[in-house]
Amino acid sequence: MNPERPEERDAPEPADRETPEPEAGGTPIGRRVLLGTLGLGALGVLAAPTLQRGMEGFLGSVSGKDPTGLTGLLPNGGGFRYYSVTASVPHRNDTNYRLTVDGLVDHPKTYTLADLRALPQTRLVHDVQCVTGWRVPKTPFEGVRLSTLLDAAGVRSSAGAVRFTCFDGAYTESLTLHQARRADVLVALRMQDKPLTHDHGGPVRLYVAPMYFYKSAKWLSGITVTQDVRPGYWEDRGYDVDAWVGRSNGRDDAPTS
């Protein structure tokens, strides 16, 4: 399957469609044809949101079963694209999901979904920016601030970074301890005011609002406090470790916050 290409990576963007000029001396358009065309256009405008949601849902469902990764190359009307770095990802739910916090901490802990939901929740609304260029504006995420979990674990003075692992068995990410303590970094349980779906990295994912979306690791299962930053899956493949939107990876996108 195509890599979570950091919910992204080099997926080609559809070319702009040009409107052809009418040929000289062409046949005039009849009134009925014109009205019919306008009617179909209006119907298309009304139906577009529903069709787009349907397309996004379809791509999300089939991409998890597509070993070729070709579904990740399809445009979906400006919404999210679905990626994974493994051929398949196990599902987790209220019964079997666990998130561990360990490493250079005084109080290692394991959280269930119920534990995470019982903690104070923060809602953020920012644009999501992919390093390949696509952007989803004003996307709500909700969850527990990562700093809350770090404080509860009792981070040791020798710590300087946080490493994230995922239950797909392959994806990893890292932040400096200072970055991890930002108020706009969440252990997210909800997106677009709904519980996180499996295709969007649920039931729990990392959300790093001011950075490119590959930093927001899907299917989060482990938070390990370390002494130094350890480059993650995509950093090992050439992406910037500090992935600030518009100030990294050779891009100048507008900030997401």
GROMACS .gro file of C-alpha atoms in nm, residues 1-9 63-64 66-67 69 82-89 166-173 214 217-219 232-234 237 239:
model
   39
    1MET     CA    1   0.000   0.000   0.000
    2ASN     CA    2   0.118   0.348  -0.061
    3PRO     CA    3   0.298   0.506   0.231
    4GLU     CA    4   0.122   0.754   0.460
    5ARG     CA    5   0.262   0.954   0.238
    6PRO     CA    6   0.248   1.162   0.514
    7GLU     CA    7  -0.124   1.147   0.474
    8GLU     CA    8   0.067   1.269   0.182
    9ARG     CA    9   0.384   1.253  -0.024
   63SER     CA   10  -0.761   0.232   0.017
   64GLY     CA   11  -0.726   0.013   0.323
   66ASP     CA   12  -0.559  -0.171  -0.196
   67PRO     CA   13  -0.208  -0.324  -0.196
   69GLY     CA   14  -0.156   0.218  -0.341
   82TYR     CA   15  -0.594   0.817   0.279
   83TYR     CA   16  -0.254   0.658   0.317
   84SER     CA   17  -0.072   0.391   0.513
   85VAL     CA   18   0.288   0.271   0.514
   86THR     CA   19   0.183  -0.093   0.558
   87ALA     CA   20  -0.030  -0.332   0.357
   88SER     CA   21  -0.289  -0.351   0.635
   89VAL     CA   22  -0.356  -0.196   0.975
  166CYS     CA   23   0.175   0.337   1.606
  167PHE     CA   24  -0.015   0.010   1.606
  168ASP     CA   25   0.035  -0.032   1.232
  169GLY     CA   26   0.377  -0.160   1.343
  170ALA     CA   27   0.581   0.072   1.120
  171TYR     CA   28   0.506   0.443   1.151
  172THR     CA   29   0.703   0.655   1.396
  173GLU     CA   30   0.737   1.026   1.468
  214TYR     CA   31   0.291   1.379   0.835
  217ALA     CA   32   0.091   1.020   1.332
  218LYS     CA   33  -0.207   0.790   1.277
  219TRP     CA   34  -0.306   0.491   1.495
  232GLY     CA   35   1.062   0.934   1.231
  233TYR     CA   36   0.951   0.722   0.938
  234TRP     CA   37   0.940   1.002   0.682
  237ARG     CA   38   1.323   0.923   0.391
  239TYR     CA   39   1.147   1.500   0.509
   0.00000   0.00000   0.00000
